[in-house]
Structure formats: C-alpha cells, structure tokens
C-alpha cells in the first residue's frame, strides 16, 4: 500500500487534528471476530473496494462489506436507480452483480489483499440460495465473516425473508449449519417489531446483527405523473434515516444480547458516537461514501479524539452506555384541565 | 497508476479503450470566477491544478457544496476547459502549467440552484478527473460536434484539441488535427452561452433552435441535413455528440444510417461518480452479440461513470 500520508491533503482541518490524541484501543469484537476498529463500510456503498483505493487507505478500515453477491448474475433494476431526496438518497439498484463465481474469481482476491477484514454480503431468493452461497464461501481462506442481506427492499424476496421472525430464523440457521464463519444478519427497518426479527436471527444462531438496511420510500415527479425510480419504490438511506436506525439499535439492544453493527445516515463523528452509545459495537459508513469518498478515513481519524473527550480509553467504555431519558423516572404531571392534547 | 485499469469489468476491446492514464483526486478547490453566460447557464472556474493538468476532453468531475446535507450528494459536471490564469481565456499554456478548470452548467434542480449562489472565493469539494473521456475518436478529415441543450460542455476541449488549438493530458496527448464543425441545438437563443469559445478556436459553428430565435429553426437533425450536402464523404467524418438522451438517440440513428462513426457522451444521474453506487448504468451491447440479424444483440448495464461517459453510439441499446 502507498504511505498513509497520501491522504493528508484531503483531510479537513476540523477533524483528524494533527495533535496526537491519547492512546485509545479502538478494537472491537463482533462475536468471535476481532475488528481493529469499529469503522466499517457498508455493502452497496463501496463497490468491491478497488474503486475506492485512490481515496481510502483500505488497510485502515475496521472492515469492508463489499456489494452483495447472489448465486447468479443479476442485471439489476431499470434506471433511474437513485434519486436524491431531502438529506437522503433513494435507491433501487436491485442487487446488480455478476454472481458468486465472478466474485470469487475477479473481486475477492483484491478484497482479501486490502489488509482489512472482509465481511462478504450474500443474498438469496430463499433459504436454499443463502445456504448455497454460504457453502460456496465456507473454506475460502481469508474471509472474516458473512453478512446475510435478508433486507434488500429492491428485490421481491429480500424483504419477505427479513420481515418474518421464523423465516429469518430459518435462513440464519441454514447458513449457520454450513459455515464456521461469523454470521451477521442485516435486518430491515420495514417491519412493525424489529426486536422480534432480531430474536429470530438470534435463535437461528446469528453471531451479530447489522441494523439497518434502507427504509422503503418513494419519489414522484408530479408533472410527469410518474415515480422517479425505474422500480417505482426504493430504499431510503442517508442522514434522513439516522433517527430510524438509532431507534432500531435501541430497541434491538434491549431485546437480544448480540453485538450490533449500526448503519444508517452516518456522516459525522457525532453520528458514530450516537450509535456506539446507543448500543452499536461497530458502525458502517454507507451513503456518506458517495457524498464524500474519504468519509470513512475522516471518521476514523476523528474517533480517538471523540473517545478522549469523554475520557474513554477503549470502545467498551462507550458501547451501550446510553442512560434513560432525562427525567424518565419522574412521572409526568397530569395536564391541566382544558389544555390541548400533547402532540407526542 | 491508473485506478480503473484493474477494475474487473469485462475487458474492453482494443478498438474501445475504456481507460486513460489520469489519477482522480479528492480535493477542496476555491472558486476563482463564477458568472452567468446565458439565461440559466453559469460558468465556474476552480483553482484545481490536479484536475486542470490531467483532464482529457470528455472527462468529468464531481462537485459538491461543503458542509451541507441538502443537497447531499455531489453532481457530475463535464470538464469544459482548463487554463493557466485565473481570469481570461487566452492564457491556456501547456497542460502541465494549467491550474484552473472550468465547468459550465445549466440551473435545473436543487444542486445547481444552490451552486449558482456560491460566490468566487468560496470552496467546493471536487473529485476527478473521472471517466474515460474521448479516447477512441479515430483520425478523420472532419470531426462534427453535435450538442443539444447544455451538451456543448463535453465537446469544447475535444474541438479545440482537434483544431490544434490546445492539448490535454499529462503528458499531452497528440492527435491529428482536422476540420471541426459544431452543430448546436437548443430550445431558444437564450440557451446559448459562450458560443465564441468554439468559433474562436477555429470551429465552424452552426446553431439551431426549436423556436427559430437563433440559427436554423428546428432540431440538430434538421441542421445536419441542411449542412450535409456540402460535406465530403461519410467515411472521412466522425461525430461526437452530447445532449438529451432522445437527441443523442436521433443522432446515433442519423449517423448509423450514413455509416458515419459516432461517439456519445451519456448524461446519467450519478450518486458517486467513481463506480461504487451502480446508479448511472446504461444499456451497452455486448461486443460479440448481434452478429446475426435474427438475433437481437445482448446487452448489460454498464456504469457510465467508469466505463463511460463516452461510448460508441452503436454500442448503446437506446
């Protein structure tokens, strides 16, 4: 790899101060998987890493989750495939990929040479396809883990598997049965009770959970009276969904005792810290990679300083340390008679 | 090192090199000039030697307004031209001495509406140069540039290079010069800005407007039909085209019917510009398919940002 200071010019002065922060241990454990730091890049937002080699010092990443692979090549959805919305990005890429054979031959060798843990994201149309993919990857040396994309909103079966606790359990259990790799289930927020889906993943033997995939959404061109996405609806990502992602981490953290990788709208180091405090052991940077290809490096530079700010010397000092809402223990006084009902 | 060389897309055929030797950079660049040049068209000059020295005709860069979540993403803009002085267009110099890069854009949506308000002296985030650029234009006697709307922005540097008025790239690439004609169509006269950039470079400029307010009334196809009888044989001609998709499809059909070679610069929405989001795909025909007239050519989605934006018009499944 080229020297790290190659990226110095791209570093904003506000984050990644040249002043040496106090030593902090950034390593985290995702089940049995040790990550050198908690800043990962999210599937579908980082290509197959080689596209990013000129912008990011890949070896410094806490982990790389390359674009989801399927058993067979998929052309993906009809353009338009993305539309920018208010502080968000709506996409319906449709798992455009060349299939697992091409991945193993053409992409994985480069990924494994990056120097960062590689968590391979897989998606099947059903449990059998997930198992088939996991089986192909079992025994491939160098892979750090599997992320099960049971939550892509842009393929018809993806959401189904991730919206039913029992289907979720069966997919995870099937994969668990054929692999020794850490199994991470990536869940969709497009459910009424995400905790129940998380329990399904846990019962199937998941080692960790990634929360969340995109939120289903839509953009409309009213003058043409058409949806703007070629697929009609898509998945929303970016800062607009961060509150939803935090809420999911919060609810799942209380429901299951599994490590959580938080993802959804992270742009700043404050966003990262919010996820850690809420209960995420690590985070994935997604849409920010599009808006700012160096985002993951900027956040990684800023993390030790943010930890030092609260006197933390390791990630465990931070993860899941969220307190109850201020004043939560005090019952709210009854509203005075005749006052309008509260907008909750 | 060239970043895209190692990408595992299908290997391009020798006739269609999809790569060049520029190295894209992520930068903060200061705006040194920003002015309106037509009804809704603006021209912005950035202090950005990394792009100014390297960019080839037909390449683009991603521009973003710093510290804003709305608009969130960068937008792709074609590199219009590059210069060695912060003001004026006369001082261009060799590519190695260039420091300033110009982009021309039409105010159309959220990003461009915001961008036009950013004054000189402020900074933008920019990464580039990106895309393949015009690398496969054969040596011909007559290069015809066909622009629609704001599509001229991708064509000026190519025209200047082909006229022998400027060179681009590090090291500067050399191309055989030829006669160059620009056929530029727009809705109305108010859409044309800085036409003199083309005429002063020695390019023979012809305009068309749908409302007849400038040049010939009609489309660029009407204009091409008017001019063609005075031109030499189709074999000695090549067309480079950029504009709205329907217009490019029409030009592609016009050239195909006359067996004139044609390259198009596709304008696709992009989220990243660097090949990671798979937004900007175009339907590109597989090289080996469609040999038999009975068999429709097979196609696959290709990323406009890394495999384009310049494609042979014949390879596009419109």
XYZ file of C-alpha atoms in Angstrom:
662
model
C 0.000 0.000 0.000
C 1.174 3.572 -0.563
C 2.087 5.603 2.527
C -0.851 6.803 4.580
C 0.038 10.484 4.331
C -1.053 10.287 0.708
C -4.477 11.194 2.051
C -3.397 14.067 4.270
C -4.351 16.730 1.728
C -7.915 15.521 1.661
C -8.357 15.733 5.398
C -10.466 18.605 6.668
C -8.726 20.559 9.399
C -11.746 20.320 11.700
C -11.480 16.574 12.125
C -8.369 14.467 12.384
C -6.308 17.057 14.203
C -2.561 16.640 13.797
C -2.246 16.782 17.611
C -1.599 13.256 18.804
C -4.617 12.071 20.826
C -4.078 9.958 23.938
C -3.715 6.269 23.172
C -7.052 4.539 22.883
C -7.873 0.976 21.949
C -10.272 1.017 19.019
C -10.554 -2.762 18.612
C -13.977 -4.366 18.977
C -15.284 -7.920 18.978
C -18.184 -8.936 16.761
C -18.793 -12.346 18.291
C -15.555 -14.190 17.731
C -14.422 -11.729 15.078
C -11.945 -9.109 16.202
C -12.052 -5.882 14.216
C -9.122 -3.455 14.501
C -11.539 -0.564 14.789
C -15.308 -0.039 14.621
C -15.456 1.955 11.357
C -16.650 -0.327 8.563
C -18.028 0.444 5.130
C -21.496 -0.731 4.191
C -22.447 -3.134 1.469
C -23.521 -1.497 -1.769
C -21.788 1.772 -0.949
C -18.175 0.812 -1.502
C -18.221 -1.230 -4.687
C -15.723 -4.053 -4.401
C -13.177 -1.753 -2.686
C -10.821 -1.406 -5.638
C -12.850 1.555 -6.871
C -12.012 3.276 -3.581
C -8.300 2.534 -3.481
C -7.383 6.016 -4.650
C -9.463 7.693 -1.949
C -9.276 5.448 1.103
C -6.377 3.703 2.797
C -8.223 0.392 2.680
C -5.939 -1.318 5.195
C -7.037 1.087 7.913
C -10.721 0.230 7.726
C -12.295 -1.744 10.530
C -13.923 -3.891 7.906
C -15.129 -3.921 4.332
C -18.535 -5.258 3.353
C -18.471 -5.447 -0.440
C -21.516 -5.192 -2.643
C -23.978 -8.043 -2.089
C -23.488 -11.113 -4.248
C -26.156 -13.520 -5.437
C -25.856 -17.059 -6.805
C -26.260 -15.941 -10.403
C -25.507 -12.647 -12.161
C -28.243 -10.043 -11.860
C -28.625 -7.141 -14.235
C -30.323 -5.053 -11.547
C -33.225 -2.683 -11.861
C -34.211 -0.327 -14.641
C -32.839 3.250 -14.306
C -33.388 5.662 -12.727
C -31.826 3.797 -9.878
C -31.255 6.586 -7.399
C -32.929 9.870 -6.595
C -31.690 12.353 -4.060
C -34.338 13.419 -1.564
C -34.137 15.812 1.376
C -30.927 14.829 3.163
C -31.362 11.358 1.791
C -30.813 9.048 -1.128
C -33.489 6.793 -2.518
C -32.169 3.783 -4.414
C -33.443 0.808 -6.297
C -30.242 -0.686 -7.668
C -31.684 -4.183 -7.459
C -28.572 -6.136 -6.443
C -26.814 -5.583 -9.761
C -23.891 -8.020 -9.508
C -22.001 -10.588 -11.541
C -22.795 -13.563 -9.295
C -20.673 -15.541 -6.883
C -18.436 -17.191 -9.478
C -17.287 -13.864 -10.875
C -16.958 -12.521 -7.342
C -14.678 -15.336 -6.244
C -12.545 -15.064 -9.332
C -12.415 -11.356 -10.015
C -13.190 -9.461 -6.820
C -12.342 -11.492 -3.745
C -8.563 -11.746 -4.345
C -8.251 -7.956 -4.410
C -10.511 -7.589 -1.381
C -8.502 -10.073 0.647
C -5.328 -8.202 -0.225
C -6.657 -4.909 1.129
C -5.477 -5.602 4.660
C -8.900 -5.044 6.251
C -11.341 -7.729 7.438
C -13.696 -8.646 4.615
C -17.278 -9.498 5.518
C -18.936 -10.922 2.425
C -22.536 -9.854 1.889
C -24.760 -12.516 0.359
C -28.379 -12.566 -0.761
C -30.544 -15.382 -1.996
C -34.147 -15.508 -3.087
C -34.827 -18.163 -0.449
C -33.199 -20.114 2.333
C -31.748 -22.664 -0.086
C -29.893 -19.985 -2.035
C -28.493 -18.406 1.124
C -27.214 -21.805 2.231
C -25.783 -22.483 -1.205
C -23.848 -19.194 -1.141
C -22.571 -19.746 2.391
C -21.495 -23.240 1.448
C -19.500 -21.941 -1.523
C -17.748 -19.411 0.705
C -17.024 -21.865 3.517
C -13.413 -22.807 3.374
C -12.396 -19.887 1.172
C -9.402 -18.665 3.135
C -9.291 -15.087 4.351
C -12.968 -14.212 4.636
C -13.714 -12.689 8.042
C -17.463 -13.210 8.128
C -20.743 -13.349 6.284
C -23.400 -10.673 6.272
C -26.801 -12.014 5.272
C -28.683 -9.410 3.290
C -32.179 -10.544 4.184
C -33.358 -6.995 3.947
C -32.834 -5.594 0.463
C -36.044 -3.719 -0.316
C -35.407 -3.794 -4.051
C -35.772 -7.483 -4.777
C -39.092 -9.103 -4.132
C -37.971 -11.882 -1.861
C -35.449 -9.972 0.223
C -37.908 -8.179 2.391
C -40.056 -11.235 2.876
C -37.248 -13.214 4.489
C -36.390 -10.351 6.775
C -39.913 -9.446 7.809
C -40.935 -12.739 9.379
C -39.147 -13.916 12.533
C -39.439 -17.594 11.638
C -38.226 -17.127 8.049
C -35.356 -15.054 9.401
C -34.517 -17.791 11.903
C -34.594 -20.487 9.243
C -32.295 -18.598 6.860
C -29.780 -17.856 9.597
C -29.978 -21.420 10.901
C -29.444 -22.834 7.433
C -26.354 -20.714 6.920
C -25.164 -21.465 10.441
C -25.287 -25.137 9.590
C -22.800 -24.895 6.730
C -20.297 -22.284 7.848
C -17.843 -21.704 10.640
C -17.594 -18.024 9.775
C -19.251 -15.405 11.956
C -22.785 -14.921 10.645
C -24.188 -11.411 10.730
C -27.831 -10.847 9.817
C -28.618 -7.478 8.248
C -32.154 -6.528 9.166
C -34.699 -4.289 7.551
C -36.398 -1.457 9.423
C -39.503 -2.024 7.317
C -41.238 -4.099 10.000
C -43.543 -3.346 12.890
C -41.421 -5.051 15.531
C -37.738 -5.283 14.657
C -36.966 -6.877 18.023
C -38.939 -9.972 17.026
C -36.925 -10.304 13.810
C -33.722 -9.880 15.814
C -34.826 -12.670 18.144
C -35.438 -14.862 15.098
C -31.898 -14.188 13.881
C -30.507 -14.922 17.345
C -32.468 -18.164 17.602
C -31.091 -19.186 14.203
C -27.570 -18.798 15.518
C -26.527 -15.355 14.307
C -23.320 -14.013 15.836
C -24.271 -10.388 15.285
C -26.791 -8.086 13.655
C -26.385 -5.235 11.216
C -29.034 -2.555 11.708
C -30.419 -1.205 9.403
C -30.912 -1.622 5.699
C -32.756 1.127 3.827
C -36.257 2.322 4.628
C -38.768 1.826 1.859
C -39.614 5.073 0.185
C -40.701 6.748 -2.991
C -40.150 9.885 -5.024
C -42.672 11.240 -7.508
C -42.409 13.601 -10.448
C -45.856 15.150 -10.274
C -45.524 16.969 -13.569
C -44.917 13.753 -15.440
C -47.160 11.907 -13.003
C -44.616 9.129 -12.655
C -42.478 7.620 -9.918
C -38.933 8.870 -10.313
C -37.300 5.489 -9.730
C -37.434 2.970 -12.540
C -38.603 0.419 -9.995
C -41.327 2.677 -8.613
C -40.286 2.395 -4.980
C -36.880 2.012 -3.408
C -34.899 2.233 -0.220
C -34.044 5.467 1.551
C -30.603 5.996 3.057
C -28.558 8.928 4.265
C -28.956 11.388 7.140
C -32.745 11.344 6.742
C -32.917 7.815 8.219
C -30.453 8.126 11.081
C -33.168 8.555 13.727
C -34.859 5.386 12.489
C -31.584 3.473 12.610
C -30.823 4.680 16.122
C -34.295 3.672 17.250
C -33.785 0.185 15.821
C -30.416 -0.192 17.549
C -32.014 0.971 20.771
C -34.912 -1.483 20.578
C -32.843 -4.469 19.467
C -30.151 -3.832 22.055
C -32.802 -4.231 24.749
C -34.263 -7.355 23.132
C -31.257 -9.538 22.291
C -27.746 -9.914 23.609
C -25.893 -9.849 20.300
C -23.317 -7.383 19.010
C -24.890 -4.790 16.751
C -23.312 -3.062 13.779
C -25.124 0.234 13.382
C -25.684 1.745 9.966
C -27.941 4.460 8.661
C -27.156 8.040 7.787
C -23.785 8.332 9.485
C -21.968 11.405 8.198
C -20.136 12.833 11.205
C -18.180 11.552 14.176
C -21.074 12.631 16.384
C -23.305 10.282 14.396
C -20.858 7.433 15.061
C -20.735 8.210 18.769
C -24.529 8.272 18.988
C -24.666 4.750 17.557
C -21.957 3.479 19.917
C -23.606 4.917 22.988
C -26.975 3.541 21.915
C -25.529 0.068 21.696
C -23.729 -0.466 18.420
C -20.397 -2.237 18.764
C -19.331 -1.010 15.338
C -20.748 1.167 12.592
C -20.888 1.017 8.832
C -20.478 4.087 6.660
C -22.844 3.960 3.707
C -24.263 6.837 1.719
C -21.507 9.108 3.061
C -19.096 7.194 0.819
C -20.987 8.531 -2.185
C -21.115 12.114 -0.953
C -17.546 12.069 0.275
C -15.373 9.119 -0.782
C -12.912 9.816 2.059
C -15.667 9.826 4.727
C -14.538 6.593 6.393
C -10.987 7.896 6.795
C -12.172 11.223 8.176
C -14.318 9.451 10.781
C -11.556 7.048 11.702
C -9.205 9.983 12.278
C -11.777 11.706 14.469
C -12.707 8.715 16.605
C -9.789 8.684 19.111
C -10.317 12.360 19.825
C -14.023 11.843 20.421
C -13.298 8.963 22.798
C -10.737 11.044 24.627
C -13.261 13.828 25.013
C -15.288 11.692 27.402
C -12.281 10.016 28.968
C -12.817 6.674 27.262
C -9.748 4.558 26.640
C -11.434 1.750 24.756
C -14.644 1.163 22.866
C -16.139 -0.793 25.769
C -16.186 2.437 27.774
C -18.658 3.772 25.264
C -20.728 0.993 23.738
C -24.250 0.739 25.108
C -23.725 3.325 27.820
C -26.915 5.192 26.998
C -28.777 6.400 30.073
C -32.557 6.580 30.436
C -34.194 9.712 29.094
C -33.660 12.684 31.382
C -36.461 12.733 33.932
C -37.748 9.331 32.852
C -38.131 8.113 36.427
C -40.356 11.044 37.362
C -43.973 10.536 36.292
C -45.249 13.367 34.152
C -47.786 15.606 35.893
C -51.318 15.370 34.574
C -52.124 18.108 32.063
C -54.105 20.998 33.438
C -57.831 20.757 32.687
C -58.793 22.125 29.299
C -55.266 22.005 27.845
C -54.931 20.637 24.303
C -53.740 17.055 23.960
C -49.988 16.654 23.614
C -48.559 16.013 20.223
C -46.449 13.030 21.153
C -1.111 4.238 -11.522
C -4.402 4.310 -13.263
C -7.164 3.288 -10.896
C -9.624 1.801 -13.275
C -7.232 -0.398 -15.189
C -7.568 -3.122 -12.645
C -11.344 -2.961 -12.380
C -12.918 -6.247 -13.234
C -15.465 -5.156 -15.704
C -15.277 -7.024 -18.987
C -12.041 -6.297 -20.780
C -12.690 -3.616 -23.385
C -11.902 -4.476 -26.946
C -8.791 -2.792 -28.347
C -10.964 -0.567 -30.513
C -12.769 0.778 -27.469
C -10.218 1.620 -24.788
C -12.279 2.481 -21.720
C -9.417 3.948 -19.766
C -6.892 6.709 -19.737
C -3.963 7.484 -17.516
C -5.332 10.199 -15.262
C -5.461 9.704 -11.491
C -8.583 11.072 -9.815
C -8.122 13.148 -6.664
C -10.405 14.264 -3.849
C -9.869 17.938 -3.234
C -11.079 21.185 -1.796
C -10.979 23.782 -4.557
C -11.515 27.536 -4.394
C -13.875 29.230 -6.811
C -11.925 31.941 -8.632
C -14.650 33.036 -11.052
C -18.362 32.391 -11.347
C -20.562 34.162 -13.860
C -23.760 33.801 -15.789
C -23.247 33.187 -19.513
C -26.803 32.531 -20.725
C -30.397 32.617 -19.477
C -29.933 29.772 -16.999
C -26.319 28.872 -17.693
C -23.363 29.575 -15.437
C -19.637 29.159 -15.796
C -17.487 28.418 -12.772
C -13.688 28.336 -12.555
C -11.956 26.373 -9.812
C -8.384 26.633 -8.642
C -7.612 22.976 -9.075
C -4.279 22.093 -10.697
C -4.740 18.379 -10.057
C -7.681 18.292 -12.445
C -6.622 21.122 -14.749
C -3.356 19.448 -15.661
C -4.732 15.959 -16.173
C -8.242 16.197 -17.568
C -8.831 14.912 -21.051
C -11.637 16.047 -23.331
C -14.864 14.326 -22.318
C -13.872 13.646 -18.714
C -15.883 14.956 -15.801
C -15.567 15.752 -12.121
C -17.900 15.501 -9.148
C -18.672 18.805 -7.435
C -20.218 19.203 -4.015
C -21.047 22.147 -1.798
C -19.193 21.584 1.508
C -20.907 21.123 4.857
C -24.417 20.689 3.536
C -26.710 17.732 3.928
C -29.159 19.145 1.400
C -28.186 18.858 -1.368
C -26.434 15.812 -0.017
C -24.563 14.404 -2.969
C -22.086 15.738 -5.480
C -23.089 16.208 -9.109
C -21.113 15.256 -12.207
C -20.104 18.123 -14.469
C -18.114 17.803 -17.681
C -14.715 19.445 -17.681
C -15.256 22.365 -20.046
C -11.678 23.596 -20.363
C -8.528 24.307 -18.362
C -6.329 27.380 -18.092
C -3.131 28.674 -16.541
C -4.524 32.067 -15.462
C -7.391 32.784 -13.065
C -9.054 35.198 -15.476
C -9.498 35.330 -19.208
C -9.471 32.501 -21.663
C -6.475 33.479 -23.740
C -3.850 32.099 -21.404
C -4.015 28.370 -21.656
C -0.435 27.156 -21.872
C 0.625 23.538 -21.934
C -1.361 21.156 -19.728
C 1.456 20.880 -17.200
C 1.135 24.611 -16.435
C -2.631 24.665 -16.037
C -4.122 25.398 -12.674
C -7.726 26.401 -13.274
C -10.549 24.247 -14.522
C -13.850 25.479 -15.894
C -17.284 23.901 -15.663
C -20.421 25.143 -17.374
C -23.822 24.145 -16.007
C -27.460 24.917 -16.510
C -29.601 25.630 -13.447
C -32.029 22.769 -13.370
C -32.516 21.322 -9.897
C -31.657 21.581 -6.239
C -27.896 21.376 -6.621
C -27.428 23.821 -9.465
C -29.883 26.259 -7.866
C -27.704 26.212 -4.753
C -24.426 26.242 -6.666
C -25.170 29.411 -8.601
C -25.363 31.315 -5.314
C -21.866 30.334 -4.210
C -19.569 33.275 -4.956
C -15.932 33.378 -6.002
C -13.665 32.955 -3.022
C -15.684 30.108 -1.530
C -14.610 26.492 -1.688
C -16.168 23.463 -3.301
C -15.393 19.803 -2.799
C -14.367 18.226 -6.064
C -13.084 14.871 -7.198
C -11.796 13.962 -10.609
C -10.915 13.805 -13.398
C -13.276 10.894 -13.889
C -14.490 8.714 -16.715
C -12.825 7.642 -19.912
C -13.020 10.846 -21.940
C -12.897 10.886 -25.713
C -10.140 8.371 -26.213
C -11.393 6.413 -29.208
C -12.027 9.114 -31.787
C -10.329 7.930 -34.977
C -8.227 10.176 -37.186
C -10.640 11.725 -39.678
C -10.757 14.688 -42.040
C -13.793 16.217 -40.444
C -14.983 15.992 -36.832
C -18.599 17.036 -36.325
C -19.544 18.001 -32.780
C -23.280 17.705 -32.160
C -24.566 19.329 -28.984
C -28.049 19.552 -27.548
C -29.001 21.900 -24.728
C -26.071 22.076 -22.299
C -24.253 19.220 -24.108
C -21.648 21.542 -25.598
C -19.779 21.438 -22.307
C -18.407 17.978 -23.021
C -17.287 18.936 -26.527
C -15.281 22.185 -26.383
C -11.972 20.673 -25.310
C -12.262 17.941 -27.910
C -12.939 20.533 -30.613
C -10.013 22.700 -29.561
C -7.714 19.712 -29.476
C -8.899 18.565 -32.885
C -8.310 22.082 -34.297
C -4.794 22.039 -32.887
C -5.603 24.972 -30.592
C -4.994 23.191 -27.279
C -3.686 19.953 -25.903
C -4.767 17.993 -22.861
C -3.449 15.316 -20.544
C -0.161 14.543 -18.834
C 1.857 14.046 -20.917
C -0.132 15.974 -23.512
C -1.631 13.584 -25.974
C -1.166 14.385 -29.613
C -3.943 13.943 -32.107
C -4.062 14.529 -35.827
C -5.929 17.752 -36.467
C -8.842 18.171 -38.809
C -11.667 20.410 -39.782
C -14.168 20.722 -36.899
C -17.827 21.716 -37.103
C -20.213 22.305 -34.201
C -23.941 21.755 -34.671
C -25.597 23.021 -31.505
C -29.302 22.835 -30.943
C -31.354 24.341 -28.139
C -34.937 25.367 -27.464
C -34.267 29.052 -27.841
C -31.487 31.582 -28.435
C -31.235 32.444 -24.750
C -29.811 28.989 -24.049
C -26.561 29.616 -25.930
C -23.653 30.827 -23.838
C -20.031 31.488 -24.737
C -20.506 30.333 -28.325
C -17.363 32.307 -29.135
C -15.298 29.703 -27.257
C -15.961 27.431 -30.185
C -15.728 29.914 -33.048
C -12.516 31.481 -31.721
C -10.935 28.057 -31.626
C -11.487 27.723 -35.349
C -14.574 25.572 -35.084
C -17.244 26.159 -37.717
C -20.325 26.880 -35.570
C -23.923 26.262 -36.670
C -26.884 26.804 -34.385
C -30.433 25.520 -34.421
C -33.352 26.479 -32.198
C -36.778 24.953 -31.919
C -38.392 28.404 -31.920
C -36.220 29.842 -34.672
C -34.835 32.589 -32.426
C -31.267 31.767 -33.440
C -29.729 29.833 -36.305
C -31.832 27.404 -38.259
C -35.311 26.647 -36.940
C -35.604 23.001 -35.981
C -33.511 20.327 -34.350
C -29.865 19.420 -34.765
C -31.004 16.665 -37.110
C -32.584 19.305 -39.347
C -29.328 21.230 -39.142
C -27.243 18.193 -40.033
C -29.496 17.502 -43.022
C -29.029 21.069 -44.221
C -25.260 21.033 -43.894
C -24.537 17.529 -45.078
C -24.692 18.154 -48.853
C -21.699 20.467 -48.548
C -19.620 17.938 -46.661
C -17.259 15.348 -48.043
C -17.776 11.603 -47.919
C -19.141 9.984 -44.756
C -16.055 7.784 -44.374
C -13.913 10.822 -43.691
C -16.225 12.117 -40.974
C -16.801 11.321 -37.310
C -19.441 12.623 -34.933
C -19.062 13.355 -31.214
C -22.381 14.037 -29.548
C -23.676 15.154 -26.173
C -27.165 16.214 -25.204
C -30.507 14.903 -24.020
C -30.954 11.165 -24.451
C -33.633 11.427 -27.141
C -31.480 13.796 -29.146
C -28.451 11.522 -28.862
C -30.534 8.556 -29.946
C -31.658 10.524 -33.010
C -28.088 11.494 -33.837
C -26.976 7.901 -33.356
C -29.635 6.777 -35.841
C -28.694 9.562 -38.260
C -25.032 8.576 -38.230
C -25.766 4.847 -38.382
C -27.885 5.365 -41.489
C -24.944 7.036 -43.209
C -22.275 4.725 -41.811
C -20.631 7.614 -40.002
C -18.768 6.773 -36.823
C -20.263 8.354 -33.729
C -19.380 8.637 -30.072
C -21.831 9.885 -27.477
C -21.222 11.338 -24.034
C -24.008 9.942 -21.888
C -25.536 12.146 -19.231
C -26.745 9.845 -16.481
C -27.698 10.713 -12.923
C -24.828 9.717 -10.640
C -24.533 9.423 -6.894
C -20.778 8.853 -6.596
C -19.049 9.220 -9.978
C -16.484 6.572 -9.097
C -18.182 3.247 -9.715
C -19.400 2.253 -6.268
C -23.125 3.010 -6.367
C -24.238 1.437 -9.661
C -26.681 4.295 -10.291
C -25.569 5.590 -13.653
C -25.904 2.433 -15.680
C -26.548 2.444 -19.417
C -27.606 -0.479 -21.559
C -24.478 -1.360 -23.520
C -24.450 -4.082 -26.133
C -22.117 -6.988 -25.687
C -19.323 -6.794 -28.222
C -19.813 -10.267 -29.662
C -23.595 -10.248 -29.802
C -25.998 -9.295 -32.526
C -23.899 -10.788 -35.291
C -26.950 -12.350 -36.856
C -29.803 -10.067 -37.905
C -32.263 -12.572 -36.434
C -30.723 -12.358 -33.022
C -31.250 -9.193 -31.028
C -27.992 -8.006 -29.506
C -27.462 -8.917 -25.875
C -26.783 -6.038 -23.513
C -25.826 -5.439 -19.943
C -25.904 -2.439 -17.666
C -22.553 -0.668 -17.599
C -21.566 2.106 -15.273
C -21.426 5.367 -17.192
C -19.008 6.856 -14.671
C -16.188 4.344 -15.064
C -16.848 2.661 -18.401
C -18.084 5.895 -19.952
C -19.313 8.528 -20.171
C -18.081 8.236 -23.753
C -19.435 5.250 -25.643
C -19.602 4.304 -29.274
C -23.146 5.232 -30.282
C -23.507 1.843 -31.952
C -22.898 0.072 -28.643
C -25.812 1.710 -26.830
C -29.117 -0.090 -26.569
C -31.257 3.060 -26.605
